[in-house]
Structures are given as C-alpha cells and as structure tokens.
PDB file of C-alpha atoms in Angstrom:
ATOM      1  CA  UNK A   1     -67.483  61.475 -44.345  1.00  0.00           C
ATOM      2  CA  UNK A   2     -66.167  59.913 -41.161  1.00  0.00           C
ATOM      3  CA  UNK A   3     -68.540  57.656 -40.523  1.00  0.00           C
ATOM      4  CA  UNK A   4     -68.057  56.471 -44.533  1.00  0.00           C
ATOM      5  CA  UNK A   5     -64.526  55.979 -43.827  1.00  0.00           C
ATOM      6  CA  UNK A   6     -65.127  54.181 -40.556  1.00  0.00           C
ATOM      7  CA  UNK A   7     -67.833  51.505 -42.283  1.00  0.00           C
ATOM      8  CA  UNK A   8     -64.789  51.072 -45.005  1.00  0.00           C
ATOM      9  CA  UNK A   9     -62.072  50.586 -43.343  1.00  0.00           C
ATOM     10  CA  UNK A  10     -64.206  47.827 -40.472  1.00  0.00           C
ATOM     11  CA  UNK A  11     -65.229  46.384 -43.476  1.00  0.00           C
ATOM     12  CA  UNK A  12     -61.383  46.063 -44.980  1.00  0.00           C
ATOM     13  CA  UNK A  13     -60.770  44.148 -41.222  1.00  0.00           C
ATOM     14  CA  UNK A  14     -63.593  42.037 -42.010  1.00  0.00           C
ATOM     15  CA  UNK A  15     -62.733  40.735 -45.429  1.00  0.00           C
ATOM     16  CA  UNK A  16     -58.768  41.158 -44.245  1.00  0.00           C
ATOM     17  CA  UNK A  17     -59.767  38.367 -41.752  1.00  0.00           C
ATOM     18  CA  UNK A  18     -61.954  36.339 -43.667  1.00  0.00           C
ATOM     19  CA  UNK A  19     -58.861  36.005 -46.215  1.00  0.00           C
ATOM     20  CA  UNK A  20     -56.758  34.762 -43.643  1.00  0.00           C
ATOM     21  CA  UNK A  21     -58.687  32.084 -42.518  1.00  0.00           C
ATOM     22  CA  UNK A  22     -59.254  30.792 -45.823  1.00  0.00           C
ATOM     23  CA  UNK A  23     -55.765  30.469 -46.695  1.00  0.00           C
ATOM     24  CA  UNK A  24     -54.469  28.845 -43.323  1.00  0.00           C
ATOM     25  CA  UNK A  25     -52.810  26.003 -44.361  1.00  0.00           C
ATOM     26  CA  UNK A  26     -52.755  23.376 -41.653  1.00  0.00           C
ATOM     27  CA  UNK A  27     -49.253  21.286 -40.514  1.00  0.00           C
ATOM     28  CA  UNK A  28     -49.284  17.796 -42.522  1.00  0.00           C
ATOM     29  CA  UNK A  29     -49.133  14.262 -41.413  1.00  0.00           C
ATOM     30  CA  UNK A  30     -45.804  12.043 -43.366  1.00  0.00           C
ATOM     31  CA  UNK A  31     -48.215  11.281 -46.086  1.00  0.00           C
ATOM     32  CA  UNK A  32     -48.859  15.165 -46.943  1.00  0.00           C
ATOM     33  CA  UNK A  33     -52.364  15.272 -45.894  1.00  0.00           C
ATOM     34  CA  UNK A  34     -53.761  17.896 -43.397  1.00  0.00           C
ATOM     35  CA  UNK A  35     -52.839  17.229 -39.171  1.00  0.00           C
ATOM     36  CA  UNK A  36     -55.807  16.950 -37.116  1.00  0.00           C
ATOM     37  CA  UNK A  37     -54.288  15.100 -34.557  1.00  0.00           C
ATOM     38  CA  UNK A  38     -55.290  16.495 -30.829  1.00  0.00           C
ATOM     39  CA  UNK A  39     -57.848  16.900 -28.407  1.00  0.00           C
ATOM     40  CA  UNK A  40     -60.489  18.921 -29.400  1.00  0.00           C
ATOM     41  CA  UNK A  41     -64.111  19.895 -27.647  1.00  0.00           C
ATOM     42  CA  UNK A  42     -67.167  21.464 -28.554  1.00  0.00           C
ATOM     43  CA  UNK A  43     -67.822  25.035 -26.586  1.00  0.00           C
ATOM     44  CA  UNK A  44     -70.920  26.011 -27.947  1.00  0.00           C
ATOM     45  CA  UNK A  45     -74.538  24.931 -26.852  1.00  0.00           C
ATOM     46  CA  UNK A  46     -75.314  22.765 -29.711  1.00  0.00           C
ATOM     47  CA  UNK A  47     -75.954  19.696 -27.948  1.00  0.00           C
ATOM     48  CA  UNK A  48     -78.586  21.576 -25.839  1.00  0.00           C
ATOM     49  CA  UNK A  49     -80.271  21.951 -28.781  1.00  0.00           C
ATOM     50  CA  UNK A  50     -79.402  22.911 -32.775  1.00  0.00           C
ATOM     51  CA  UNK A  51     -82.013  25.741 -32.965  1.00  0.00           C
ATOM     52  CA  UNK A  52     -82.290  28.324 -31.172  1.00  0.00           C
ATOM     53  CA  UNK A  53     -83.305  28.330 -27.627  1.00  0.00           C
ATOM     54  CA  UNK A  54     -83.968  29.780 -23.984  1.00  0.00           C
ATOM     55  CA  UNK A  55     -83.250  28.662 -20.817  1.00  0.00           C
ATOM     56  CA  UNK A  56     -84.454  24.851 -19.315  1.00  0.00           C
ATOM     57  CA  UNK A  57     -84.212  21.861 -17.188  1.00  0.00           C
ATOM     58  CA  UNK A  58     -80.677  20.925 -18.193  1.00  0.00           C
ATOM     59  CA  UNK A  59     -80.516  23.150 -20.840  1.00  0.00           C
ATOM     60  CA  UNK A  60     -78.719  26.507 -21.056  1.00  0.00           C
ATOM     61  CA  UNK A  61     -79.913  29.272 -23.571  1.00  0.00           C
ATOM     62  CA  UNK A  62     -78.170  29.401 -26.747  1.00  0.00           C
ATOM     63  CA  UNK A  63     -78.274  30.549 -30.514  1.00  0.00           C
ATOM     64  CA  UNK A  64     -79.342  28.393 -33.379  1.00  0.00           C
ATOM     65  CA  UNK A  65     -76.103  26.679 -34.821  1.00  0.00           C
ATOM     66  CA  UNK A  66     -77.987  26.419 -38.363  1.00  0.00           C
ATOM     67  CA  UNK A  67     -76.404  27.652 -41.355  1.00  0.00           C
ATOM     68  CA  UNK A  68     -78.924  25.927 -43.847  1.00  0.00           C
ATOM     69  CA  UNK A  69     -82.050  27.653 -43.967  1.00  0.00           C
ATOM     70  CA  UNK A  70     -81.474  30.336 -43.141  1.00  0.00           C
ATOM     71  CA  UNK A  71     -84.332  30.610 -40.482  1.00  0.00           C
ATOM     72  CA  UNK A  72     -81.621  28.034 -38.230  1.00  0.00           C
ATOM     73  CA  UNK A  73     -84.888  25.619 -37.877  1.00  0.00           C
ATOM     74  CA  UNK A  74     -84.675  21.790 -38.429  1.00  0.00           C
ATOM     75  CA  UNK A  75     -86.829  21.329 -41.608  1.00  0.00           C
ATOM     76  CA  UNK A  76     -89.031  19.021 -40.066  1.00  0.00           C
ATOM     77  CA  UNK A  77     -92.415  16.921 -41.254  1.00  0.00           C
ATOM     78  CA  UNK A  78     -95.194  18.045 -39.193  1.00  0.00           C
ATOM     79  CA  UNK A  79     -95.362  14.806 -37.626  1.00  0.00           C
ATOM     80  CA  UNK A  80     -91.614  14.480 -37.461  1.00  0.00           C
ATOM     81  CA  UNK A  81     -91.939  18.094 -35.340  1.00  0.00           C
ATOM     82  CA  UNK A  82     -94.504  17.161 -33.170  1.00  0.00           C
ATOM     83  CA  UNK A  83     -92.351  13.825 -31.933  1.00  0.00           C
ATOM     84  CA  UNK A  84     -89.743  16.306 -31.144  1.00  0.00           C
ATOM     85  CA  UNK A  85     -91.779  17.907 -28.813  1.00  0.00           C
ATOM     86  CA  UNK A  86     -92.974  15.197 -26.888  1.00  0.00           C
ATOM     87  CA  UNK A  87     -88.979  13.911 -26.809  1.00  0.00           C
ATOM     88  CA  UNK A  88     -87.988  17.522 -25.206  1.00  0.00           C
ATOM     89  CA  UNK A  89     -91.281  17.320 -22.490  1.00  0.00           C
ATOM     90  CA  UNK A  90     -90.032  13.978 -21.690  1.00  0.00           C
ATOM     91  CA  UNK A  91     -86.133  14.768 -22.070  1.00  0.00           C
ATOM     92  CA  UNK A  92     -85.500  14.208 -18.907  1.00  0.00           C
ATOM     93  CA  UNK A  93     -85.472  10.386 -18.848  1.00  0.00           C
ATOM     94  CA  UNK A  94     -86.150  10.231 -22.760  1.00  0.00           C
ATOM     95  CA  UNK A  95     -82.568  11.169 -24.048  1.00  0.00           C
ATOM     96  CA  UNK A  96     -80.510   8.037 -24.771  1.00  0.00           C
ATOM     97  CA  UNK A  97     -77.602   9.113 -23.716  1.00  0.00           C
ATOM     98  CA  UNK A  98     -79.657   9.755 -19.637  1.00  0.00           C
ATOM     99  CA  UNK A  99     -79.144   5.722 -19.740  1.00  0.00           C
ATOM    100  CA  UNK A 100     -75.501   5.843 -20.896  1.00  0.00           C
ATOM    101  CA  UNK A 101     -76.286   4.549 -24.829  1.00  0.00           C
ATOM    102  CA  UNK A 102     -73.614   6.112 -27.058  1.00  0.00           C
ATOM    103  CA  UNK A 103     -74.687   9.324 -28.677  1.00  0.00           C
ATOM    104  CA  UNK A 104     -73.811   8.519 -32.045  1.00  0.00           C
ATOM    105  CA  UNK A 105     -73.049  11.415 -35.049  1.00  0.00           C
ATOM    106  CA  UNK A 106     -72.929  13.953 -35.220  1.00  0.00           C
ATOM    107  CA  UNK A 107     -73.474  14.456 -31.332  1.00  0.00           C
ATOM    108  CA  UNK A 108     -70.681  13.118 -30.225  1.00  0.00           C
ATOM    109  CA  UNK A 109     -68.846  15.792 -31.679  1.00  0.00           C
ATOM    110  CA  UNK A 110     -70.411  18.355 -29.748  1.00  0.00           C
ATOM    111  CA  UNK A 111     -71.027  16.747 -26.321  1.00  0.00           C
ATOM    112  CA  UNK A 112     -69.653  18.989 -23.196  1.00  0.00           C
ATOM    113  CA  UNK A 113     -66.871  16.430 -23.466  1.00  0.00           C
ATOM    114  CA  UNK A 114     -63.545  16.328 -25.484  1.00  0.00           C
ATOM    115  CA  UNK A 115     -62.632  14.193 -28.390  1.00  0.00           C
ATOM    116  CA  UNK A 116     -59.479  12.828 -29.921  1.00  0.00           C
ATOM    117  CA  UNK A 117     -58.571  12.409 -33.344  1.00  0.00           C
ATOM    118  CA  UNK A 118     -55.498  10.146 -34.748  1.00  0.00           C
ATOM    119  CA  UNK A 119     -54.609   9.526 -38.358  1.00  0.00           C
ATOM    120  CA  UNK A 120     -52.930   7.042 -40.810  1.00  0.00           C
ATOM    121  CA  UNK A 121     -53.641   7.077 -44.742  1.00  0.00           C
ATOM    122  CA  UNK A 122     -55.786   4.136 -44.250  1.00  0.00           C
ATOM    123  CA  UNK A 123     -57.962   5.141 -41.326  1.00  0.00           C
ATOM    124  CA  UNK A 124     -58.388   7.884 -38.993  1.00  0.00           C
ATOM    125  CA  UNK A 125     -60.042   6.975 -35.308  1.00  0.00           C
ATOM    126  CA  UNK A 126     -62.132   9.607 -33.058  1.00  0.00           C
ATOM    127  CA  UNK A 127     -61.791   8.658 -29.527  1.00  0.00           C
ATOM    128  CA  UNK A 128     -64.369  10.383 -27.599  1.00  0.00           C
ATOM    129  CA  UNK A 129     -64.278  10.708 -23.642  1.00  0.00           C
ATOM    130  CA  UNK A 130     -67.761  10.236 -23.019  1.00  0.00           C
ATOM    131  CA  UNK A 131     -68.656   6.626 -22.376  1.00  0.00           C
ATOM    132  CA  UNK A 132     -65.612   5.878 -23.803  1.00  0.00           C
ATOM    133  CA  UNK A 133     -66.957   5.793 -27.443  1.00  0.00           C
ATOM    134  CA  UNK A 134     -65.030   5.533 -30.566  1.00  0.00           C
ATOM    135  CA  UNK A 135     -65.311   5.433 -34.659  1.00  0.00           C
ATOM    136  CA  UNK A 136     -63.344   4.432 -37.437  1.00  0.00           C
ATOM    137  CA  UNK A 137     -63.243   6.886 -40.390  1.00  0.00           C
ATOM    138  CA  UNK A 138     -62.303   4.503 -43.418  1.00  0.00           C
ATOM    139  CA  UNK A 139     -60.205   6.661 -46.538  1.00  0.00           C
ATOM    140  CA  UNK A 140     -59.738   3.679 -48.719  1.00  0.00           C
ATOM    141  CA  UNK A 141     -63.394   1.993 -48.562  1.00  0.00           C
ATOM    142  CA  UNK A 142     -66.053   3.657 -50.244  1.00  0.00           C
ATOM    143  CA  UNK A 143     -68.811   1.690 -50.117  1.00  0.00           C
ATOM    144  CA  UNK A 144     -71.059   1.050 -46.949  1.00  0.00           C
ATOM    145  CA  UNK A 145     -72.041  -1.833 -45.801  1.00  0.00           C
ATOM    146  CA  UNK A 146     -75.365  -3.776 -46.578  1.00  0.00           C
ATOM    147  CA  UNK A 147     -78.154  -4.532 -44.037  1.00  0.00           C
ATOM    148  CA  UNK A 148     -76.555  -3.375 -40.785  1.00  0.00           C
ATOM    149  CA  UNK A 149     -77.139  -0.555 -38.077  1.00  0.00           C
ATOM    150  CA  UNK A 150     -74.408   1.078 -35.618  1.00  0.00           C
ATOM    151  CA  UNK A 151     -74.597   3.548 -32.744  1.00  0.00           C
ATOM    152  CA  UNK A 152     -72.160   5.175 -33.472  1.00  0.00           C
ATOM    153  CA  UNK A 153     -72.688   5.186 -38.334  1.00  0.00           C
ATOM    154  CA  UNK A 154     -70.466   3.756 -40.720  1.00  0.00           C
ATOM    155  CA  UNK A 155     -67.669   6.381 -41.951  1.00  0.00           C
ATOM    156  CA  UNK A 156     -66.081   6.700 -44.899  1.00  0.00           C
ATOM    157  CA  UNK A 157     -64.148   9.353 -45.988  1.00  0.00           C
ATOM    158  CA  UNK A 158     -62.024  11.437 -48.166  1.00  0.00           C
ATOM    159  CA  UNK A 159     -60.111  14.499 -48.571  1.00  0.00           C
ATOM    160  CA  UNK A 160     -60.912  17.641 -50.246  1.00  0.00           C
ATOM    161  CA  UNK A 161     -58.266  19.874 -50.328  1.00  0.00           C
ATOM    162  CA  UNK A 162     -57.841  21.092 -46.588  1.00  0.00           C
ATOM    163  CA  UNK A 163     -61.183  19.396 -45.693  1.00  0.00           C
ATOM    164  CA  UNK A 164     -61.927  16.260 -44.556  1.00  0.00           C
ATOM    165  CA  UNK A 165     -65.469  14.721 -45.883  1.00  0.00           C
ATOM    166  CA  UNK A 166     -66.881  11.986 -44.202  1.00  0.00           C
ATOM    167  CA  UNK A 167     -69.860   9.995 -45.128  1.00  0.00           C
ATOM    168  CA  UNK A 168     -71.962   8.519 -42.530  1.00  0.00           C
ATOM    169  CA  UNK A 169     -74.493   6.244 -43.132  1.00  0.00           C
ATOM    170  CA  UNK A 170     -76.170   2.696 -41.788  1.00  0.00           C
ATOM    171  CA  UNK A 171     -76.819   5.082 -38.431  1.00  0.00           C
ATOM    172  CA  UNK A 172     -79.405   3.797 -35.705  1.00  0.00           C
ATOM    173  CA  UNK A 173     -82.389   4.893 -35.138  1.00  0.00           C
ATOM    174  CA  UNK A 174     -82.177   5.615 -31.736  1.00  0.00           C
ATOM    175  CA  UNK A 175     -79.799   7.966 -30.941  1.00  0.00           C
ATOM    176  CA  UNK A 176     -80.855  11.661 -30.961  1.00  0.00           C
ATOM    177  CA  UNK A 177     -79.054  14.826 -32.113  1.00  0.00           C
ATOM    178  CA  UNK A 178     -79.027  17.021 -29.261  1.00  0.00           C
ATOM    179  CA  UNK A 179     -80.802  16.867 -25.676  1.00  0.00           C
ATOM    180  CA  UNK A 180     -83.991  18.677 -26.812  1.00  0.00           C
ATOM    181  CA  UNK A 181     -85.718  15.720 -28.561  1.00  0.00           C
ATOM    182  CA  UNK A 182     -84.304  16.592 -32.496  1.00  0.00           C
ATOM    183  CA  UNK A 183     -83.831  13.372 -33.766  1.00  0.00           C
ATOM    184  CA  UNK A 184     -83.689  11.355 -36.943  1.00  0.00           C
ATOM    185  CA  UNK A 185     -85.000   7.954 -38.462  1.00  0.00           C
ATOM    186  CA  UNK A 186     -82.465   5.158 -39.720  1.00  0.00           C
ATOM    187  CA  UNK A 187     -82.658   6.867 -43.066  1.00  0.00           C
ATOM    188  CA  UNK A 188     -80.468   9.411 -41.756  1.00  0.00           C
ATOM    189  CA  UNK A 189     -77.559  10.298 -44.075  1.00  0.00           C
ATOM    190  CA  UNK A 190     -74.906  12.604 -42.483  1.00  0.00           C
ATOM    191  CA  UNK A 191     -71.984  14.498 -44.282  1.00  0.00           C
ATOM    192  CA  UNK A 192     -69.358  15.882 -42.100  1.00  0.00           C
ATOM    193  CA  UNK A 193     -66.563  18.386 -43.208  1.00  0.00           C
ATOM    194  CA  UNK A 194     -63.691  18.663 -41.078  1.00  0.00           C
ATOM    195  CA  UNK A 195     -61.698  21.773 -41.392  1.00  0.00           C
ATOM    196  CA  UNK A 196     -58.903  23.095 -39.495  1.00  0.00           C
ATOM    197  CA  UNK A 197     -58.662  26.813 -39.636  1.00  0.00           C
ATOM    198  CA  UNK A 198     -56.212  27.806 -37.386  1.00  0.00           C
ATOM    199  CA  UNK A 199     -53.733  26.556 -35.303  1.00  0.00           C
ATOM    200  CA  UNK A 200     -56.597  26.324 -32.474  1.00  0.00           C
ATOM    201  CA  UNK A 201     -59.908  25.684 -34.203  1.00  0.00           C
ATOM    202  CA  UNK A 202     -61.277  23.655 -36.224  1.00  0.00           C
ATOM    203  CA  UNK A 203     -64.267  24.231 -38.645  1.00  0.00           C
ATOM    204  CA  UNK A 204     -67.293  21.477 -38.343  1.00  0.00           C
ATOM    205  CA  UNK A 205     -69.985  21.220 -40.817  1.00  0.00           C
ATOM    206  CA  UNK A 206     -72.896  18.614 -41.420  1.00  0.00           C
ATOM    207  CA  UNK A 207     -75.089  18.668 -43.506  1.00  0.00           C
ATOM    208  CA  UNK A 208     -78.358  16.030 -42.645  1.00  0.00           C
ATOM    209  CA  UNK A 209     -80.926  14.621 -44.750  1.00  0.00           C
ATOM    210  CA  UNK A 210     -83.692  12.322 -43.953  1.00  0.00           C
ATOM    211  CA  UNK A 211     -86.809  12.067 -45.940  1.00  0.00           C
ATOM    212  CA  UNK A 212     -88.625  10.260 -43.570  1.00  0.00           C
ATOM    213  CA  UNK A 213     -88.084  13.182 -40.756  1.00  0.00           C
ATOM    214  CA  UNK A 214     -87.245  16.454 -42.954  1.00  0.00           C
ATOM    215  CA  UNK A 215     -88.919  18.035 -46.063  1.00  0.00           C
ATOM    216  CA  UNK A 216     -85.142  18.757 -47.017  1.00  0.00           C
ATOM    217  CA  UNK A 217     -81.734  18.540 -46.115  1.00  0.00           C
ATOM    218  CA  UNK A 218     -80.336  20.660 -43.344  1.00  0.00           C
ATOM    219  CA  UNK A 219     -76.826  22.198 -42.399  1.00  0.00           C
ATOM    220  CA  UNK A 220     -74.826  23.090 -38.700  1.00  0.00           C
ATOM    221  CA  UNK A 221     -71.592  24.462 -38.800  1.00  0.00           C
ATOM    222  CA  UNK A 222     -69.200  26.307 -35.637  1.00  0.00           C
ATOM    223  CA  UNK A 223     -66.411  25.839 -34.627  1.00  0.00           C
ATOM    224  CA  UNK A 224     -64.521  23.554 -32.276  1.00  0.00           C
ATOM    225  CA  UNK A 225     -61.442  24.426 -30.139  1.00  0.00           C
ATOM    226  CA  UNK A 226     -58.206  22.569 -29.767  1.00  0.00           C
ATOM    227  CA  UNK A 227     -57.416  21.506 -26.414  1.00  0.00           C
ATOM    228  CA  UNK A 228     -53.577  22.357 -25.728  1.00  0.00           C
ATOM    229  CA  UNK A 229     -51.992  19.506 -23.243  1.00  0.00           C
ATOM    230  CA  UNK A 230     -55.793  17.928 -22.994  1.00  0.00           C
ATOM    231  CA  UNK A 231     -56.472  14.228 -22.273  1.00  0.00           C
ATOM    232  CA  UNK A 232     -59.069  11.865 -22.155  1.00  0.00           C
ATOM    233  CA  UNK A 233     -60.109  11.267 -18.416  1.00  0.00           C
ATOM    234  CA  UNK A 234     -62.473   7.928 -17.152  1.00  0.00           C
ATOM    235  CA  UNK A 235     -66.042   8.216 -17.406  1.00  0.00           C
ATOM    236  CA  UNK A 236     -68.341   6.327 -15.470  1.00  0.00           C
ATOM    237  CA  UNK A 237     -72.010   6.087 -16.587  1.00  0.00           C
ATOM    238  CA  UNK A 238     -74.353   4.060 -15.048  1.00  0.00           C
ATOM    239  CA  UNK A 239     -75.230   1.365 -17.449  1.00  0.00           C
ATOM    240  CA  UNK A 240     -77.369  -1.121 -17.169  1.00  0.00           C
ATOM    241  CA  UNK A 241     -79.234   0.694 -14.326  1.00  0.00           C
ATOM    242  CA  UNK A 242     -82.608  -1.218 -14.223  1.00  0.00           C
ATOM    243  CA  UNK A 243     -84.225   1.725 -12.615  1.00  0.00           C
ATOM    244  CA  UNK A 244     -83.579   4.542 -14.585  1.00  0.00           C
ATOM    245  CA  UNK A 245     -87.110   6.155 -13.641  1.00  0.00           C
ATOM    246  CA  UNK A 246     -85.451   7.246 -10.472  1.00  0.00           C
ATOM    247  CA  UNK A 247     -82.220   8.979 -11.541  1.00  0.00           C
ATOM    248  CA  UNK A 248     -84.287  11.902 -12.263  1.00  0.00           C
ATOM    249  CA  UNK A 249     -86.158  13.182  -8.630  1.00  0.00           C
ATOM    250  CA  UNK A 250     -89.623  14.536  -9.545  1.00  0.00           C
TER     251      UNK A 250
END
C-alpha cells in the first residue's frame, strides 16, 4: 500500500510539472507576440551526433535527441546510410564547418556557440557567434524563392499560439546536420518550432523531410537554455585556408 501511494504521489508530481510547463505564458513584445529575444546556447550533444552515440574523436558520448521515430534513429535510405558512415570516417576534415562554411539550419542552433534572437512584427533575426552567421525569418512572406539555394536556407515564419513555427527551404546540400556526417540533399525541407517553456528555457523542435535521403520525415526535440547577461563574442575561423588537410594532425 505504501509503495502504491508513493507511485501515485510521484505520478501526480510529474503531471503537475507537465501542466505547469504547458501553462507557461512567455513575456510579450509590444505587438503582443511571445518574446523569444535574448541569447540562447544549446548544451546537448546534438551537434556531435543527433543519434545516440559513444565517445569518439572530437565527439562526446550522448543520447539521441530524435523523438520520432521512436527508435531514435534517422530513417535513412540504405545508400544514404552508407554515405553517412563514409562521412563519419572522414569527419576530421570532411565536416563543412571545419572549413569555416556556414553550418546551415537546423545545425546552427545546436552548435556549442550562443545565438541571439531579435524580433519585429515583420522579421525575426537570428545572429550566431559561430562564423558570425545570421538568418532572417520573414513573417509576412509565405512563398519561398524559386531556383536558388542558401547555406542558411530561406525561412518563413508564423505564430501558432506560444510557438514560432518556421518553414525552411532552399537549403544548400553541402551542409551537415552534425559532426558525425549525418547529411541531407538539396530537397531537404525543415520545419522548426520555438516555444518558450519557462523564463530560461526554449523548446526547440525540428521536423525534417527529404525523400531523396530518408524513408519518412523525422523529428528532434530538446531544450535550449537562456544565457542571462550573455553576449556574442568575436569568432575567428581559418577561412580560405588552401591547405585544409594539414589543419588536423595525422
């Protein structure tokens, strides 16, 4: 009986915490929208590998951040999975960010560098410490551009209650999703969902579809902490280095 009461009490606490999280209402901007502004920095191992992984060269061990499918794995086409394995083996020099290229979306949001959000009714801007990348989420433009691609994609946003929903298309195929060689084609379509779940937490959910590489859409989700009093610092990268193979010791 005591064990049953303990289990019921524990379940109640979990449900109460969940209800409080869902009930959180973010501060408002002057136009009445949830205020996501400020500096945020991911503390997960998503940048190392979105899937569950052990420790390896330049990679911390970590759990999967993939919530769909339930097995926590990217649903690659068989040939694409083999290519990912090749990327992983060559990651020390093959990872595009090691050559100072822009990280792309969604990877820019979970690299181990802070980013800052600025809001206006017409546009939302994200600036990143890593290679001083930036992107603009257009709130009043629904259609994506034709016959063009961008390293940081083309972002169009709208609000769904407390959540900023961003549709990202026109993605450059040369970016990776993490340091383990998980990748995509130019057909990748990304839907991001930003929800402030507390004063210091931002729920970041991403659904990715790419019929050339994956058998079905898949979703990641994790919290990104707020950085009180933070700022973006200068970042120096060895851009235009023509001897990349010697950046990493043998």
